[in-house]
mmCIF file of C-alpha atoms in Angstrom:
data_model
loop_
_atom_site.group_PDB
_atom_site.id
_atom_site.type_symbol
_atom_site.label_atom_id
_atom_site.label_comp_id
_atom_site.label_asym_id
_atom_site.label_seq_id
_atom_site.Cartn_x
_atom_site.Cartn_y
_atom_site.Cartn_z
ATOM 1 C CA MET A 1 -131.847 -51.041 129.830
ATOM 2 C CA LYS A 2 -134.455 -51.359 132.544
ATOM 3 C CA VAL A 3 -133.729 -49.855 135.968
ATOM 4 C CA ILE A 4 -135.469 -50.968 139.163
ATOM 5 C CA VAL A 5 -135.270 -49.105 142.479
ATOM 6 C CA SER A 6 -135.464 -51.601 145.342
ATOM 7 C CA GLN A 7 -137.476 -51.300 148.527
ATOM 8 C CA GLU A 8 -134.157 -50.939 150.394
ATOM 9 C CA ILE A 9 -133.516 -47.606 148.661
ATOM 10 C CA GLU A 10 -137.137 -46.454 148.900
ATOM 11 C CA THR A 11 -136.934 -46.968 152.667
ATOM 12 C CA VAL A 12 -133.867 -44.740 153.171
ATOM 13 C CA CYS A 13 -134.719 -42.283 150.378
ATOM 14 C CA PRO A 14 -138.434 -42.308 149.478
ATOM 15 C CA GLY A 15 -138.001 -39.305 147.165
ATOM 16 C CA PHE A 16 -135.204 -40.799 145.064
ATOM 17 C CA VAL A 17 -135.327 -39.999 141.358
ATOM 18 C CA GLY A 18 -132.799 -41.121 138.767
ATOM 19 C CA ALA A 19 -132.233 -40.748 135.053
ATOM 20 C CA CYS A 20 -130.703 -43.137 132.544
ATOM 21 C CA VAL A 21 -129.054 -41.811 129.370
ATOM 22 C CA GLU A 22 -128.314 -44.399 126.675
ATOM 23 C CA ALA A 23 -126.422 -43.516 123.489
ATOM 24 C CA GLU A 24 -124.213 -44.759 120.705
ATOM 25 C CA VAL A 25 -120.902 -42.910 120.932
ATOM 26 C CA VAL A 26 -117.361 -42.593 119.628
ATOM 27 C CA ASN A 27 -114.760 -42.221 122.359
ATOM 28 C CA THR A 28 -111.441 -40.410 121.958
ATOM 29 C CA PRO A 29 -108.362 -40.082 124.176
ATOM 30 C CA TYR A 30 -108.749 -36.326 124.720
ATOM 31 C CA SER A 31 -110.946 -33.367 123.809
ATOM 32 C CA ARG A 32 -109.519 -29.878 124.189
ATOM 33 C CA GLY A 33 -112.940 -28.216 123.948
ATOM 34 C CA LEU A 34 -114.272 -30.390 126.751
ATOM 35 C CA TRP A 35 -111.308 -29.568 128.963
ATOM 36 C CA ASP A 36 -111.801 -25.873 128.290
ATOM 37 C CA GLU A 37 -115.287 -26.293 129.779
ATOM 38 C CA ILE A 38 -113.915 -28.223 132.772
ATOM 39 C CA HIS A 39 -111.294 -25.573 133.500
ATOM 40 C CA ALA A 40 -113.854 -22.759 133.220
ATOM 41 C CA LEU A 41 -116.137 -24.474 135.731
ATOM 42 C CA ALA A 42 -113.201 -25.123 138.075
ATOM 43 C CA GLU A 43 -112.318 -21.428 138.023
ATOM 44 C CA ARG A 44 -115.899 -20.447 138.859
ATOM 45 C CA TYR A 45 -116.179 -22.975 141.684
ATOM 46 C CA ARG A 46 -112.906 -21.842 143.251
ATOM 47 C CA ALA A 47 -114.403 -18.339 143.413
ATOM 48 C CA GLU A 48 -117.739 -19.504 144.836
ATOM 49 C CA LEU A 49 -117.215 -22.612 146.989
ATOM 50 C CA THR A 50 -115.093 -24.016 149.787
ATOM 51 C CA THR A 51 -114.450 -27.636 150.736
ATOM 52 C CA GLU A 52 -117.072 -27.183 153.460
ATOM 53 C CA SER A 53 -119.743 -25.255 151.561
ATOM 54 C CA LEU A 54 -119.706 -27.745 148.679
ATOM 55 C CA LYS A 55 -121.286 -30.270 151.061
ATOM 56 C CA GLU A 56 -124.389 -28.058 151.015
ATOM 57 C CA MET A 57 -124.978 -28.610 147.283
ATOM 58 C CA SER A 58 -128.354 -30.346 147.064
ATOM 59 C CA GLY A 59 -127.206 -33.527 145.320
ATOM 60 C CA ILE A 60 -124.138 -33.949 147.519
ATOM 61 C CA ALA A 61 -125.943 -33.206 150.789
ATOM 62 C CA ALA A 62 -128.694 -35.710 149.950
ATOM 63 C CA THR A 63 -126.225 -38.444 148.945
ATOM 64 C CA ARG A 64 -124.336 -37.940 152.224
ATOM 65 C CA ARG A 65 -127.619 -38.302 154.142
ATOM 66 C CA VAL A 66 -128.393 -41.576 152.376
ATOM 67 C CA TYR A 67 -124.892 -42.897 153.114
ATOM 68 C CA LYS A 68 -125.456 -42.189 156.804
ATOM 69 C CA ALA A 69 -128.918 -43.784 156.709
ATOM 70 C CA CYS A 70 -127.365 -46.912 155.190
ATOM 71 C CA GLY A 71 -124.626 -46.952 157.827
ATOM 72 C CA LYS A 72 -121.732 -45.579 155.750
ATOM 73 C CA ASP A 73 -119.414 -42.698 156.675
ATOM 74 C CA PRO A 74 -119.618 -40.179 153.783
ATOM 75 C CA SER A 75 -116.339 -38.565 154.819
ATOM 76 C CA ARG A 76 -114.488 -41.869 154.446
ATOM 77 C CA TYR A 77 -116.367 -43.060 151.360
ATOM 78 C CA ARG A 78 -117.000 -39.765 149.603
ATOM 79 C CA PRO A 79 -119.608 -39.518 146.854
ATOM 80 C CA ALA A 80 -117.748 -39.106 143.558
ATOM 81 C CA SER A 81 -119.243 -35.679 142.839
ATOM 82 C CA GLU A 82 -117.971 -34.361 146.171
ATOM 83 C CA ALA A 83 -114.521 -35.882 145.668
ATOM 84 C CA LEU A 84 -114.198 -34.327 142.203
ATOM 85 C CA ILE A 85 -115.217 -30.841 143.318
ATOM 86 C CA ARG A 86 -112.978 -31.038 146.412
ATOM 87 C CA ARG A 87 -110.068 -31.833 144.142
ATOM 88 C CA MET A 88 -110.832 -28.751 142.041
ATOM 89 C CA LEU A 89 -111.103 -26.523 145.101
ATOM 90 C CA GLN A 90 -107.762 -27.781 146.375
ATOM 91 C CA GLY A 91 -106.160 -26.544 143.152
ATOM 92 C CA LYS A 92 -105.503 -30.036 141.822
ATOM 93 C CA GLU A 93 -106.088 -31.109 138.225
ATOM 94 C CA LEU A 94 -108.749 -33.720 137.631
ATOM 95 C CA TYR A 95 -107.420 -36.983 136.281
ATOM 96 C CA GLN A 96 -107.637 -36.997 132.486
ATOM 97 C CA ILE A 97 -108.878 -40.445 131.406
ATOM 98 C CA ASP A 98 -110.667 -40.268 128.045
ATOM 99 C CA THR A 99 -113.389 -38.117 126.535
ATOM 100 C CA LEU A 100 -116.362 -40.146 127.787
ATOM 101 C CA VAL A 101 -115.096 -40.418 131.360
ATOM 102 C CA ASP A 102 -114.012 -36.763 131.410
ATOM 103 C CA LEU A 103 -117.420 -35.740 130.041
ATOM 104 C CA ILE A 104 -119.269 -37.667 132.753
ATOM 105 C CA ASN A 105 -117.036 -36.080 135.378
ATOM 106 C CA LEU A 106 -117.926 -32.629 134.052
ATOM 107 C CA ALA A 107 -121.641 -33.465 134.182
ATOM 108 C CA SER A 108 -121.274 -34.685 137.766
ATOM 109 C CA ILE A 109 -119.363 -31.588 138.851
ATOM 110 C CA ALA A 110 -121.780 -29.213 137.122
ATOM 111 C CA TYR A 111 -124.876 -30.581 138.887
ATOM 112 C CA GLY A 112 -123.475 -32.156 142.063
ATOM 113 C CA TYR A 113 -124.895 -35.609 141.394
ATOM 114 C CA SER A 114 -122.836 -38.790 141.541
ATOM 115 C CA ILE A 115 -123.107 -40.234 138.043
ATOM 116 C CA GLY A 116 -122.246 -43.739 136.871
ATOM 117 C CA GLY A 117 -120.923 -44.238 133.349
ATOM 118 C CA PHE A 118 -120.815 -47.734 131.853
ATOM 119 C CA ASP A 119 -119.960 -49.687 128.725
ATOM 120 C CA ALA A 120 -123.415 -51.189 128.298
ATOM 121 C CA ASP A 121 -122.090 -54.068 126.189
ATOM 122 C CA LYS A 122 -120.359 -55.364 129.332
ATOM 123 C CA PHE A 123 -123.574 -55.659 131.360
ATOM 124 C CA VAL A 124 -124.952 -59.116 132.068
ATOM 125 C CA GLY A 125 -128.673 -59.065 131.292
ATOM 126 C CA ASP A 126 -130.874 -56.093 130.459
ATOM 127 C CA THR A 127 -131.911 -54.970 133.946
ATOM 128 C CA LEU A 128 -130.136 -52.963 136.636
ATOM 129 C CA THR A 129 -131.435 -52.925 140.214
ATOM 130 C CA LEU A 130 -130.497 -50.235 142.728
ATOM 131 C CA GLY A 131 -130.074 -51.695 146.204
ATOM 132 C CA VAL A 132 -127.715 -51.521 149.185
ATOM 133 C CA GLY A 133 -124.360 -53.290 149.450
ATOM 134 C CA ARG A 134 -124.163 -56.354 151.704
ATOM 135 C CA GLU A 135 -121.507 -57.489 154.140
ATOM 136 C CA GLY A 136 -118.711 -59.294 152.296
ATOM 137 C CA GLU A 137 -120.141 -58.525 148.841
ATOM 138 C CA PRO A 138 -117.216 -58.556 146.358
ATOM 139 C CA TYR A 139 -116.641 -55.306 144.489
ATOM 140 C CA GLU A 140 -113.620 -53.970 142.608
ATOM 141 C CA GLY A 141 -113.668 -50.206 142.218
ATOM 142 C CA ILE A 142 -112.050 -48.673 139.144
ATOM 143 C CA GLY A 143 -108.408 -48.028 140.003
ATOM 144 C CA ARG A 144 -109.135 -48.672 143.684
ATOM 145 C CA GLY A 145 -109.083 -52.444 144.060
ATOM 146 C CA PRO A 146 -111.515 -54.187 146.428
ATOM 147 C CA ILE A 147 -113.974 -51.819 148.149
ATOM 148 C CA ASN A 148 -116.174 -52.558 151.129
ATOM 149 C CA ILE A 149 -119.574 -51.620 149.698
ATOM 150 C CA GLN A 150 -121.606 -52.734 152.709
ATOM 151 C CA GLY A 151 -124.042 -49.874 153.321
ATOM 152 C CA LEU A 152 -123.401 -48.162 149.980
ATOM 153 C CA PRO A 153 -126.154 -47.755 147.386
ATOM 154 C CA VAL A 154 -125.220 -50.129 144.543
ATOM 155 C CA TYR A 155 -126.537 -50.921 141.073
ATOM 156 C CA ARG A 156 -126.413 -54.623 140.216
ATOM 157 C CA ASP A 157 -126.807 -56.449 136.920
ATOM 158 C CA ALA A 158 -127.417 -60.207 136.666
ATOM 159 C CA GLN A 159 -123.818 -60.917 137.736
ATOM 160 C CA GLY A 160 -123.390 -58.438 140.596
ATOM 161 C CA GLY A 161 -122.511 -54.884 141.499
ATOM 162 C CA VAL A 162 -121.572 -52.454 138.727
ATOM 163 C CA GLY A 163 -121.851 -48.983 140.259
ATOM 164 C CA THR A 164 -121.930 -47.041 143.540
ATOM 165 C CA PRO A 165 -121.896 -43.256 144.097
ATOM 166 C CA THR A 166 -118.289 -43.650 145.311
ATOM 167 C CA SER A 167 -116.871 -45.775 142.473
ATOM 168 C CA ASP A 168 -117.986 -47.796 139.479
ATOM 169 C CA HIS A 169 -116.819 -51.390 138.944
ATOM 170 C CA GLU A 170 -113.858 -52.477 136.831
ATOM 171 C CA ARG A 171 -115.987 -55.069 135.013
ATOM 172 C CA THR A 172 -118.255 -52.587 133.242
ATOM 173 C CA LYS A 173 -115.943 -49.586 132.968
ATOM 174 C CA ILE A 174 -115.749 -47.356 129.917
ATOM 175 C CA GLY A 175 -112.805 -47.841 127.569
ATOM 176 C CA ILE A 176 -111.524 -46.179 124.429
ATOM 177 C CA ASN A 177 -113.475 -48.753 122.357
ATOM 178 C CA THR A 178 -116.795 -48.178 124.146
ATOM 179 C CA ARG A 179 -119.578 -47.636 121.624
ATOM 180 C CA HIS A 180 -122.745 -48.281 123.669
ATOM 181 C CA LEU A 181 -122.911 -45.937 126.654
ATOM 182 C CA VAL A 182 -125.242 -45.998 129.635
ATOM 183 C CA VAL A 183 -125.122 -43.165 132.188
ATOM 184 C CA LEU A 184 -127.043 -43.236 135.484
ATOM 185 C CA ILE A 185 -127.741 -40.016 137.404
ATOM 186 C CA ASN A 186 -128.506 -40.441 141.111
ATOM 187 C CA GLY A 187 -130.899 -37.815 142.413
ATOM 188 C CA TYR A 188 -131.105 -38.583 146.108
ATOM 189 C CA ASP A 189 -132.453 -35.054 146.606
ATOM 190 C CA GLY A 190 -135.595 -35.963 144.654
ATOM 191 C CA ASP A 191 -135.287 -32.944 142.330
ATOM 192 C CA GLU A 192 -136.715 -34.377 139.113
ATOM 193 C CA GLN A 193 -136.254 -31.163 137.128
ATOM 194 C CA ARG A 194 -132.572 -30.887 138.046
ATOM 195 C CA VAL A 195 -131.978 -34.579 137.308
ATOM 196 C CA THR A 196 -133.669 -34.126 133.934
ATOM 197 C CA ASP A 197 -131.587 -31.034 133.192
ATOM 198 C CA ASN A 198 -128.464 -33.057 134.033
ATOM 199 C CA ALA A 199 -129.508 -35.797 131.595
ATOM 200 C CA ARG A 200 -130.076 -33.248 128.833
ATOM 201 C CA PHE A 201 -126.711 -31.639 129.591
ATOM 202 C CA ILE A 202 -125.052 -35.032 129.110
ATOM 203 C CA GLN A 203 -126.844 -35.447 125.781
ATOM 204 C CA GLN A 204 -125.605 -32.014 124.726
ATOM 205 C CA LEU A 205 -122.005 -32.924 125.629
ATOM 206 C CA LEU A 206 -122.278 -36.218 123.746
ATOM 207 C CA ARG A 207 -123.383 -34.358 120.630
ATOM 208 C CA LYS A 208 -120.498 -31.901 120.929
ATOM 209 C CA TYR A 209 -117.660 -34.268 121.774
ATOM 210 C CA CYS A 210 -118.576 -37.908 121.016
ATOM 211 C CA GLN A 211 -120.020 -37.948 117.468
ATOM 212 C CA SER A 212 -123.384 -38.926 118.954
ATOM 213 C CA ASP A 213 -126.978 -37.873 118.389
ATOM 214 C CA GLY A 214 -127.302 -37.706 122.172
ATOM 215 C CA GLY A 215 -129.286 -40.913 122.449
ATOM 216 C CA THR A 216 -132.326 -41.145 124.705
ATOM 217 C CA TYR A 217 -133.031 -40.801 128.394
ATOM 218 C CA PHE A 218 -135.731 -41.788 130.861
ATOM 219 C CA VAL A 219 -136.454 -40.914 134.462
ATOM 220 C CA TYR A 220 -136.994 -43.641 137.056
ATOM 221 C CA ARG A 221 -137.913 -43.808 140.720
#
């Protein structure tokens, strides 16, 4: 895949840096080892964070700033990383979906970045462009139905939107039969080292839990 960052995003976040991980994988319904890692991180966060202090995590704070710059209320349309950690801190279990989705959720929680995970075979074309949602632009969030993405950062393929920091699109969602995975890490804080570490962490998890060699990654801005 090729990833292009539009002028729209450069204007509201000139320091943006992202990473794309692409890998061949085998998905499974559930991984106990992965959930042991998720529960351990949840326990640590409940000892260290509150629902207010989590907003100060670099990746979350920067994503909230970009939402506001684009005209979106980050408390109404929460970045996925923030929503996941809030759920943990409230003592609620994360939704268990499948190993790939659960793995991406862990990677997002661990680093505070909103991360998009996609079945790459469902993309139209070979290029994704990161822009800003337009008024009336159709978008169906996974398990959420139609979402108003006006003012949200959005990745588009040749057909339309596929991912925002709040929710990915039903059309390109991961399923149990997904074999070709693409993961996009959104570093609105501009911390290239942390974004890179997050990409390598995802590769490590893929090797452990998805019968993968970890694939490849590249950084883009």
